Amino acid sequence: MDATNIAAQVTELSYALDTFYFLVCGALVMWMAAGFTMLESGLVRAKNTAEILTKNVGLYSIACIMYMLVGYSIMYPGDFEGGIFQSLSTIGSGLLGSDDNNAATVMAGDAYYSNLSDFFFQVVFVATAMSIVSGAVAERMKLWSFFMFAVVLTGFIYPVQGFWKWGSGWLNTGGFLDFAGSGVVHMCGAAAALAGVLLLGARKGKYGPGGQVNAIPGANLPLAAIGTLILWLGWFGFNGGSQLQVTGVDNANAVALIFVNTNMAAAGGLVFALLLSRFWFGKADLTMALNGALAGLVAITAEPLTPSPFAATLIGAVGGLLVVASIVTLDKLKIDDPVGAISVHGVVGIWGLLAVCFTNEDASLLWQLIGIVSIFAWVFVTSLVVWFVLKKTVGIRVSEEEEYEGVDLGECGLEAYPEFTSAE
Amino acid sequence: MDATNIAAQVTELSYALDTFYFLVCGALVMWMAAGFTMLESGLVRAKNTAEILTKNVGLYSIACIMYMLVGYSIMYPGDFEGGIFQSLSTIGSGLLGSDDNNAATVMAGDAYYSNLSDFFFQVVFVATAMSIVSGAVAERMKLWSFFMFAVVLTGFIYPVQGFWKWGSGWLNTGGFLDFAGSGVVHMCGAAAALAGVLLLGARKGKYGPGGQVNAIPGANLPLAAIGTLILWLGWFGFNGGSQLQVTGVDNANAVALIFVNTNMAAAGGLVFALLLSRFWFGKADLTMALNGALAGLVAITAEPLTPSPFAATLIGAVGGLLVVASIVTLDKLKIDDPVGAISVHGVVGIWGLLAVCFTNEDASLLWQLIGIVSIFAWVFVTSLVVWFVLKKTVGIRVSEEEEYEGVDLGECGLEAYPEFTSAE
Amino acid sequence: MDATNIAAQVTELSYALDTFYFLVCGALVMWMAAGFTMLESGLVRAKNTAEILTKNVGLYSIACIMYMLVGYSIMYPGDFEGGIFQSLSTIGSGLLGSDDNNAATVMAGDAYYSNLSDFFFQVVFVATAMSIVSGAVAERMKLWSFFMFAVVLTGFIYPVQGFWKWGSGWLNTGGFLDFAGSGVVHMCGAAAALAGVLLLGARKGKYGPGGQVNAIPGANLPLAAIGTLILWLGWFGFNGGSQLQVTGVDNANAVALIFVNTNMAAAGGLVFALLLSRFWFGKADLTMALNGALAGLVAITAEPLTPSPFAATLIGAVGGLLVVASIVTLDKLKIDDPVGAISVHGVVGIWGLLAVCFTNEDASLLWQLIGIVSIFAWVFVTSLVVWFVLKKTVGIRVSEEEEYEGVDLGECGLEAYPEFTSAE
C-alpha cells in the first residue's frame, strides 16, 4: 500500500472520529432535555406537573422541527445552496446533498466531519435555549400559546442571533467571544423568559400585599436533583462538543480541559451557593445548591478553555453566589420565576460572558458588552412582541379557576400523581 | 517507519474506533432498560409499581444470561465453532476464543471490530424486545411465570427469528429489509405481548359491562416522561449502532444521518400524537404525546438511513397518529394493554416495515409483507404455546384478591411508595 | 506526504481516540453520582430525602475540589513537578503545564492520552468512593459534619491508599491486583462508612429491645431502581475506562470483554439475589435484587478482564448471594446501614478481590489478603479518628427531636415531597 492511499485512510479515520465525537456530544446535549424536564417538574406543584412535562417534551420536538425547516438555514446560510428560502421539498435533499459531497470534500481537506453531525449538534442547542423558557413561565401559562412562542423562538429569534455569532455574523467579526453559548443559548433563553414573565405576571399568592414573598415549594425534589445531574452530565457534551474537533493533540487536550473545567465550575457553584444559603438563610437549601451547580455551568460556558481548573472553580463559585443573590432580588422585584431560570441562565450568563476577559487575552470587554446588549435587546424585544401578540389574540394566561385547580386538569386532562395528592 | 507498519497501525486504529463506537452504542441501548423501567412504572398504579420494577430489572438480567448461554449461538451460529450445541463449559471460551483470533483476522481484513462488542450490542437488543412484553401484561400477571416466559423468549423465540434476518437466514436472503429492528425487535416483543394479553385477560374494572372503557391512570407521570426521554436517547445507539461501522466517510455520514433521522422521527411522532389527542379528546394528553414519540422511534427503526430528515419527520408523524388510533381501537376490542406497548411496538412496527418501501429503492413490498407475517406468526404462535403451558401449569394470573390489593405486596412483599398512598 | 508525517498523524489520531474514550468513560462514572443520589434517596424515608440529596450533590462537589487541590498530587505525585506541596496558585498551571507538554511528549511516544482526561477519570472515582459513605450514615447524621468528613476522605485518606496501588506504591509493587477498584474505591468507601456507623449508632426504632429488627422501608422505590440502573450504566465507564487505552486490537478487545463481563456480573448478581430472597423470605424482594446487581458489579470490578463471560456471571452471582446474607447478618449485629452500602461495597468488595485468584494467573492470594487488610486498616482507622474528632467537637448525630421530625426540615429547611406526605 502506498503512502497516498494510507494518507487518505488516515484522513477518513480522522473524519470518522470527529463525526462520532460530535454525535456523542450531541446526544449528551439532547439528554439535557430530560434534565430540564425533571428539574422543572420537580420544582412546580403537583397539580402543574403533567403540563410542565408536556411543555418540555413538546418544545423539544417543536424546536427540532422548526430548526430543521428554517432555523438552521437562517443561522448557517452558507451551508445550503438554496439559502434560507429553500422550499420544503428540498430541505431533506439540502441537508443530504451537502453531506453527499463530503466524501469528495474530505479528500480535499475542506470538511472534517459530517455536516449532519453538525446539524444534530446545533438542533439540540436550540432546544436547550427554549427549555430555559418553560421553567420561568410555569404554573400559569397556556400550553398552546407557549408552543406558538416556541415555534417563533426556535425557528426565527434564536437563529438570527445565533447567526450573528456562530454563523460568522457581525458579532463574531467584531470580536465577541462566546465559546459554547453563555450568551447565544443561555442568556437568549433567559431574555425570552423574562419578556414572557413580565407580560404574564406572578402566580396567584406568590407575593403578598405587604411586600412579603411566599415560598411555593416544589413537589418532588428528587426529580429536581436528578434533573440537575442530568444537565451536569449533558453539559460535558454542550461545552466539550463546542471545540468542534477532537482529532489532533491540541484539540484532544482542549476537549479534556473543557471537561475538567466544566465539572469544576459546577462543583464550585454548588458549594458556594450552598454555603451562602447556609449563612444567609441558616439552612442548607437544596434548591439553591442545585441552582448553584447550574450557575457554575452557565458561567463557564462562555469560555471553558482558557481558565485553569482552579480558575474555573472560582468562575463557577462566583456564579453560585450570584444566583442566590439574584433569585432573592428578583423576588423583591416581584418577577416570579418558579425555577430560577432567569437568574441561572440570564444573570449568570452575563457573568460568564464578562468573565471571559479574565482568562482569555483575545477578549475585549467592549465587545463582550456589545454582545450582551445586542443579544439581550434582540431576544427580549422580539420576544416581547410575540408574547404581546399572543396575549392580545389567544391569551397567554390560564383562568384564575384553572390556575387554582392546576393546569394539569385544564390543559392535559389528567393528573401527574393521581394517587399521591388529595383532591386539590 | 515503513508504509506497511503504518498501514497496520491504521487498520488497528480503525478496529479500535469501530469497537468503541459499538460499545458506546451498546451502552446506550442498555440504558433503554432504564427507559422501559421508568416508563412502565410511571404508567401503572402505585400498588403495582414495585412488581413492575422487579420485572424489568429481572427480565434484563435473564435476557443477558439466556442470550449468552444459548440465544447468541442460535442467532449467529457461524460465530461459534461448536455451533448451538456447545456445552456450558465452552461458552466463555467460545466467546473469548473467537475474539482472541481477532488480532490475527483484523490484519487479514476479515474482522473490523471486536466480536465481543458485537455480542454486547446484540444482548441489549434482546433485552429490549423482552422489555416490551412487561408493560402490556402489567398489574395482573404472576411475577415468576413472567420470568419463565422471559427465559424462553430470550433464549429461543427471539433468536430464531433474529437468525432469519440478522443471522443471514432466509428472510435476509429473500430481501426483507429491517435495518435496526422494527420487526425483529419491536414487533417481535409486541407479538409476544399480544399473545400473553389474550390469554391473561383485562384488568378488573378496565372494561365496564355496557362497553365503556374506564381510564386507569398511571401513578407517576414524571417517571413516564423520563422513561420516554431515556428511550429517545438510547435509540441513538439502537439505530446508530446498527450501521455496525463508523469508520470511512460513508459510514460516518450514515451514522450521522441516522442520528438526525431518529431524532426527527421522534419529534414528528410526538407533535402529531399531541395534536391528534388535542383535537380528538379536547386535551393535550401527555401519555399520548409520549407514546407518539416512541411510535416515531419505532417507525424509523426499520429504515433510518434512506429517508431525508424531512421524510423521517413524516414517517414518525404517521407513527404518532397511528399509535393514538391504535390505543383507542385496542380498548374498543377489550385488549387491555396498560402502557400501549402493543400499539407502539406492534402496530407502528408494521408501519415502519412498510414505510421502508417509500424511501429505499431496494425494498420489495412483497418481502416486507412476508417478513411481517412470518415474524409475527412465529413469535405469536410460539408465545401463545408457552403462555398456554404456563397458564395450565403454574398459572399466569394473580388471584382477584391480590390484584385488588396490588401485586407489590403479594409478589414482592413491599410497597413502592409506602408513605405516599393510603392503605389501598 | 512522506511516511514520517503520516506516522505522526497516526500517533496524534491514536492520542485523540484514547483521550476521547477516557473522557466518555469518565462522564459515565460522573453519572454514577446520579445513581447513588437516586438509589439513596429512594431507600430513605420521605422526611430525610432532601438531606440525602444535598449530601450527595455536595459530596460530589467537595470531592472534585479537594481532589484537585491536594488529592490528585498525593495519589500521583510524579505527574506534578512541584509534588504535593505545590501552592494553590500553581495548581491550575500544574495541571495545564503537564498537559501543554503533551504535544511534545506524544510525538516521543511517552504519553498516549491527555493528562487532563486522566485527571477527569480519577476525580470521578474519588467521588464514587465518598458516595458509598452517605448511604450508610443516612437519616441521622449531621449534614455539615458529613461534609467535613468528605473533605478529609477525598483530600487525604482515599488518595494515600490510592497511591499505594494506582500511584505505583508498595501494594502495586508487591503484586496486589485491583483492576478498577473493588478495594481502592469500593471497600475503601465501605470501611469509612463502617467506622462512621459504629460511632453514630443505629436509627431510633430500627432495633427493638427483644433483638427484633424492624424494617424501615424506603419511600420511593422507582428512584432506587433508576439509581441502580444508572450505576449499572456508569460501571461500563468505571471498569471499561480502567483499561486506560482503547487503541490497538488487544486494548479494544479488552475493553469489549470488560463491558460484557461487567454486564454479565450484574445480571448474575441480580438473578441470584432475587432467587435467594424468594426462597429465604418467600418474596421477590426488589431492594435485594437491586443490591444484588450492585454486588455483581462490585465483585467483577477487581478483575473484569481475565474471566470469561460465563465466569463473570458466576462471580457476580456469588456476590449477589453474599450481599443478601451480609445485609441480614449486619442487622443481627445491629450495624444499621439503611441502604446496604457496607454489604454491597465492603463485603462484596473483599469477595471481588479474592475472586481475582480464580481467573488471573498473576494473582497471589497472599498479596490480595495483604491489600485487603492494609487498605481496610488504613481507611477504617483514619476514618474512625476523623469521625471521633468530629463527634467530640461539632457532633455527628442530629438531636432525637430532629431525627423524629426528619433531617430535611432541620438541616435543609425544606421538604422533599411537601404535598405527598402528611405532617409527620
PDB file of C-alpha atoms in Angstrom, chain B residues 1 6 9-10 12-13 15-17 19-20 23-24 27 30-31 33-34 37-38 41 49-50 53-54 57-58 60-62 64-65 68-69 88 91-93 95-96 99 102-103 106-107 114 116-117 119-120 123 143-144 147 223 226 230 409-420, chain C residues 3 6-7 10 13-14 17 20-21 24-25 31 44-47 217-223 225-226 229-230 232-233 236 246-250 252-253 255-257 259-260 263-264 266-268 270-271 274-275 278 283-287 289-290 306-310 313 417 420-421 424:
ATOM      1  CA  MET B   1       8.800   3.561   9.919  1.00  0.00           C
ATOM      2  CA  ILE B   6       1.848   2.358   9.304  1.00  0.00           C
ATOM      3  CA  GLN B   9      -1.394   0.738  12.650  1.00  0.00           C
ATOM      4  CA  VAL B  10      -4.168   2.450  10.723  1.00  0.00           C
ATOM      5  CA  GLU B  12      -5.715  -1.313  14.230  1.00  0.00           C
ATOM      6  CA  LEU B  13      -6.876   2.224  14.918  1.00  0.00           C
ATOM      7  CA  TYR B  15     -10.643  -1.503  14.597  1.00  0.00           C
ATOM      8  CA  ALA B  16     -10.414   0.345  17.915  1.00  0.00           C
ATOM      9  CA  LEU B  17     -12.698   3.169  16.812  1.00  0.00           C
ATOM     10  CA  THR B  19     -15.203  -1.290  18.592  1.00  0.00           C
ATOM     11  CA  PHE B  20     -15.517   1.762  20.803  1.00  0.00           C
ATOM     12  CA  LEU B  23     -19.649  -0.301  22.802  1.00  0.00           C
ATOM     13  CA  VAL B  24     -20.918   3.250  23.251  1.00  0.00           C
ATOM     14  CA  ALA B  27     -24.302   1.127  26.417  1.00  0.00           C
ATOM     15  CA  MET B  30     -28.580  -0.991  27.706  1.00  0.00           C
ATOM     16  CA  TRP B  31     -29.785   2.369  29.052  1.00  0.00           C
ATOM     17  CA  ALA B  33     -33.735  -0.868  30.003  1.00  0.00           C
ATOM     18  CA  ALA B  34     -33.956   2.051  32.415  1.00  0.00           C
ATOM     19  CA  THR B  37     -38.471   0.513  33.627  1.00  0.00           C
ATOM     20  CA  MET B  38     -39.348   4.138  34.285  1.00  0.00           C
ATOM     21  CA  SER B  41     -43.508   2.132  36.496  1.00  0.00           C
ATOM     22  CA  THR B  49     -45.115  -0.376  40.906  1.00  0.00           C
ATOM     23  CA  ALA B  50     -42.554  -2.400  42.842  1.00  0.00           C
ATOM     24  CA  LEU B  53     -39.727  -2.590  38.626  1.00  0.00           C
ATOM     25  CA  THR B  54     -38.768  -6.110  39.653  1.00  0.00           C
ATOM     26  CA  VAL B  57     -34.640  -5.406  36.143  1.00  0.00           C
ATOM     27  CA  GLY B  58     -35.215  -9.163  36.304  1.00  0.00           C
ATOM     28  CA  TYR B  60     -32.991  -7.632  31.604  1.00  0.00           C
ATOM     29  CA  SER B  61     -30.766  -9.894  33.654  1.00  0.00           C
ATOM     30  CA  ILE B  62     -32.467 -13.060  32.434  1.00  0.00           C
ATOM     31  CA  CYS B  64     -28.438 -11.312  29.222  1.00  0.00           C
ATOM     32  CA  ILE B  65     -27.856 -14.727  30.748  1.00  0.00           C
ATOM     33  CA  MET B  68     -25.188 -15.686  26.429  1.00  0.00           C
ATOM     34  CA  LEU B  69     -25.994 -19.314  27.187  1.00  0.00           C
ATOM     35  CA  LEU B  88     -21.762 -24.747  29.131  1.00  0.00           C
ATOM     36  CA  ILE B  91     -19.371 -20.788  26.326  1.00  0.00           C
ATOM     37  CA  GLY B  92     -16.921 -18.425  27.800  1.00  0.00           C
ATOM     38  CA  SER B  93     -14.040 -19.757  25.806  1.00  0.00           C
ATOM     39  CA  LEU B  95     -16.834 -16.048  23.042  1.00  0.00           C
ATOM     40  CA  LEU B  96     -13.292 -15.432  24.074  1.00  0.00           C
ATOM     41  CA  ASP B  99     -12.147 -12.916  19.952  1.00  0.00           C
ATOM     42  CA  ASN B 102      -9.227 -11.047  16.089  1.00  0.00           C
ATOM     43  CA  ALA B 103      -5.678  -9.885  16.442  1.00  0.00           C
ATOM     44  CA  VAL B 106      -8.042  -7.946  11.665  1.00  0.00           C
ATOM     45  CA  MET B 107      -4.707  -7.902   9.932  1.00  0.00           C
ATOM     46  CA  SER B 114     -14.242  -6.939  18.424  1.00  0.00           C
ATOM     47  CA  LEU B 116     -17.386  -9.205  21.990  1.00  0.00           C
ATOM     48  CA  SER B 117     -18.539  -5.688  21.228  1.00  0.00           C
ATOM     49  CA  PHE B 119     -22.179  -9.656  21.452  1.00  0.00           C
ATOM     50  CA  PHE B 120     -22.665  -6.714  23.822  1.00  0.00           C
ATOM     51  CA  VAL B 123     -27.503  -8.825  24.026  1.00  0.00           C
ATOM     52  CA  LEU B 143     -44.022 -12.476  38.528  1.00  0.00           C
ATOM     53  CA  TRP B 144     -42.354 -15.861  38.226  1.00  0.00           C
ATOM     54  CA  PHE B 147     -39.763 -14.697  34.254  1.00  0.00           C
ATOM     55  CA  LEU B 223     -41.369   8.728  35.571  1.00  0.00           C
ATOM     56  CA  ILE B 226     -38.112  10.458  31.871  1.00  0.00           C
ATOM     57  CA  ILE B 230     -34.265   7.745  28.184  1.00  0.00           C
ATOM     58  CA  LEU B 409     -47.463  -6.861  48.429  1.00  0.00           C
ATOM     59  CA  GLY B 410     -48.291 -10.289  47.063  1.00  0.00           C
ATOM     60  CA  GLU B 411     -45.268 -10.804  44.852  1.00  0.00           C
ATOM     61  CA  CYS B 412     -42.569  -8.591  46.340  1.00  0.00           C
ATOM     62  CA  GLY B 413     -43.628  -8.230  49.964  1.00  0.00           C
ATOM     63  CA  LEU B 414     -43.132  -4.473  49.928  1.00  0.00           C
ATOM     64  CA  GLU B 415     -44.640  -1.273  48.631  1.00  0.00           C
ATOM     65  CA  ALA B 416     -43.104   1.135  46.137  1.00  0.00           C
ATOM     66  CA  TYR B 417     -44.393   4.255  47.899  1.00  0.00           C
ATOM     67  CA  PRO B 418     -45.251   3.222  51.464  1.00  0.00           C
ATOM     68  CA  GLU B 419     -45.676   6.802  52.671  1.00  0.00           C
ATOM     69  CA  PHE B 420     -47.479   8.386  49.742  1.00  0.00           C
TER      70      PHE B 420
ATOM     71  CA  ALA C   3       5.803   8.306   5.793  1.00  0.00           C
ATOM     72  CA  ILE C   6       1.759  10.143   8.226  1.00  0.00           C
ATOM     73  CA  ALA C   7       3.172   8.237  11.180  1.00  0.00           C
ATOM     74  CA  VAL C  10      -1.492   8.316  13.165  1.00  0.00           C
ATOM     75  CA  LEU C  13      -5.130  10.252  15.974  1.00  0.00           C
ATOM     76  CA  SER C  14      -4.424   7.465  18.426  1.00  0.00           C
ATOM     77  CA  LEU C  17      -9.156   8.449  20.333  1.00  0.00           C
ATOM     78  CA  PHE C  20     -11.957  10.740  23.893  1.00  0.00           C
ATOM     79  CA  TYR C  21     -12.504   7.193  25.155  1.00  0.00           C
ATOM     80  CA  VAL C  24     -16.550   9.290  27.662  1.00  0.00           C
ATOM     81  CA  CYS C  25     -15.781   6.705  30.337  1.00  0.00           C
ATOM     82  CA  TRP C  31     -23.121   9.814  36.023  1.00  0.00           C
ATOM     83  CA  VAL C  44     -34.675   6.519  52.912  1.00  0.00           C
ATOM     84  CA  ARG C  45     -37.898   7.820  54.359  1.00  0.00           C
ATOM     85  CA  ALA C  46     -39.581  10.832  52.794  1.00  0.00           C
ATOM     86  CA  LYS C  47     -38.661  13.078  55.720  1.00  0.00           C
ATOM     87  CA  PRO C 217     -38.969   0.829  54.157  1.00  0.00           C
ATOM     88  CA  GLY C 218     -37.657   3.300  51.597  1.00  0.00           C
ATOM     89  CA  ALA C 219     -40.115   5.928  50.436  1.00  0.00           C
ATOM     90  CA  ASN C 220     -39.679   5.783  46.676  1.00  0.00           C
ATOM     91  CA  LEU C 221     -38.563   2.532  45.083  1.00  0.00           C
ATOM     92  CA  PRO C 222     -38.662   3.704  41.451  1.00  0.00           C
ATOM     93  CA  LEU C 223     -35.853   6.072  42.422  1.00  0.00           C
ATOM     94  CA  ALA C 225     -34.425   1.243  40.646  1.00  0.00           C
ATOM     95  CA  ILE C 226     -33.296   4.029  38.338  1.00  0.00           C
ATOM     96  CA  LEU C 229     -29.645   1.192  36.516  1.00  0.00           C
ATOM     97  CA  ILE C 230     -27.672   4.449  36.373  1.00  0.00           C
ATOM     98  CA  TRP C 232     -25.043  -0.211  36.052  1.00  0.00           C
ATOM     99  CA  LEU C 233     -24.579   2.047  33.034  1.00  0.00           C
ATOM    100  CA  PHE C 236     -19.207   0.408  31.934  1.00  0.00           C
ATOM    101  CA  VAL C 246      -8.662   1.521  23.647  1.00  0.00           C
ATOM    102  CA  THR C 247      -6.310   1.789  20.665  1.00  0.00           C
ATOM    103  CA  GLY C 248      -4.655  -1.351  19.406  1.00  0.00           C
ATOM    104  CA  VAL C 249      -6.505  -4.583  18.777  1.00  0.00           C
ATOM    105  CA  ASP C 250      -5.635  -6.031  22.171  1.00  0.00           C
ATOM    106  CA  ALA C 252     -10.047  -2.786  22.009  1.00  0.00           C
ATOM    107  CA  ASN C 253     -10.765  -6.463  22.633  1.00  0.00           C
ATOM    108  CA  VAL C 255     -12.438  -3.051  26.647  1.00  0.00           C
ATOM    109  CA  ALA C 256     -15.134  -5.023  24.841  1.00  0.00           C
ATOM    110  CA  LEU C 257     -14.642  -8.005  27.139  1.00  0.00           C
ATOM    111  CA  PHE C 259     -18.099  -4.289  29.010  1.00  0.00           C
ATOM    112  CA  VAL C 260     -19.517  -7.784  28.523  1.00  0.00           C
ATOM    113  CA  ASN C 263     -22.861  -6.540  32.335  1.00  0.00           C
ATOM    114  CA  MET C 264     -22.946 -10.293  32.966  1.00  0.00           C
ATOM    115  CA  ALA C 266     -24.521  -7.502  37.329  1.00  0.00           C
ATOM    116  CA  ALA C 267     -27.089  -9.785  35.720  1.00  0.00           C
ATOM    117  CA  GLY C 268     -25.789 -12.766  37.683  1.00  0.00           C
ATOM    118  CA  LEU C 270     -29.374  -9.635  40.405  1.00  0.00           C
ATOM    119  CA  VAL C 271     -30.841 -13.002  39.489  1.00  0.00           C
ATOM    120  CA  LEU C 274     -33.637 -12.323  43.763  1.00  0.00           C
ATOM    121  CA  LEU C 275     -33.775 -16.112  43.885  1.00  0.00           C
ATOM    122  CA  ARG C 278     -37.514 -15.576  47.133  1.00  0.00           C
ATOM    123  CA  LYS C 283     -40.982 -12.870  48.430  1.00  0.00           C
ATOM    124  CA  ALA C 284     -39.115 -11.413  45.454  1.00  0.00           C
ATOM    125  CA  ASP C 285     -37.594  -8.531  47.380  1.00  0.00           C
ATOM    126  CA  LEU C 286     -36.873  -5.720  44.910  1.00  0.00           C
ATOM    127  CA  THR C 287     -34.341  -3.986  47.145  1.00  0.00           C
ATOM    128  CA  ALA C 289     -32.438  -7.644  43.700  1.00  0.00           C
ATOM    129  CA  LEU C 290     -31.090  -4.127  43.209  1.00  0.00           C
ATOM    130  CA  THR C 306      -9.474 -12.382  32.772  1.00  0.00           C
ATOM    131  CA  PRO C 307     -12.821 -14.161  33.406  1.00  0.00           C
ATOM    132  CA  SER C 308     -14.872 -15.498  30.548  1.00  0.00           C
ATOM    133  CA  PRO C 309     -18.393 -14.024  30.379  1.00  0.00           C
ATOM    134  CA  PHE C 310     -19.719 -17.201  31.958  1.00  0.00           C
ATOM    135  CA  THR C 313     -21.733 -14.272  35.658  1.00  0.00           C
ATOM    136  CA  TYR C 417     -42.273  15.900  48.972  1.00  0.00           C
ATOM    137  CA  PHE C 420     -47.310  13.782  49.264  1.00  0.00           C
ATOM    138  CA  THR C 421     -46.913  13.119  52.953  1.00  0.00           C
ATOM    139  CA  GLU C 424     -45.052  13.664  60.031  1.00  0.00           C
TER     140      GLU C 424
END
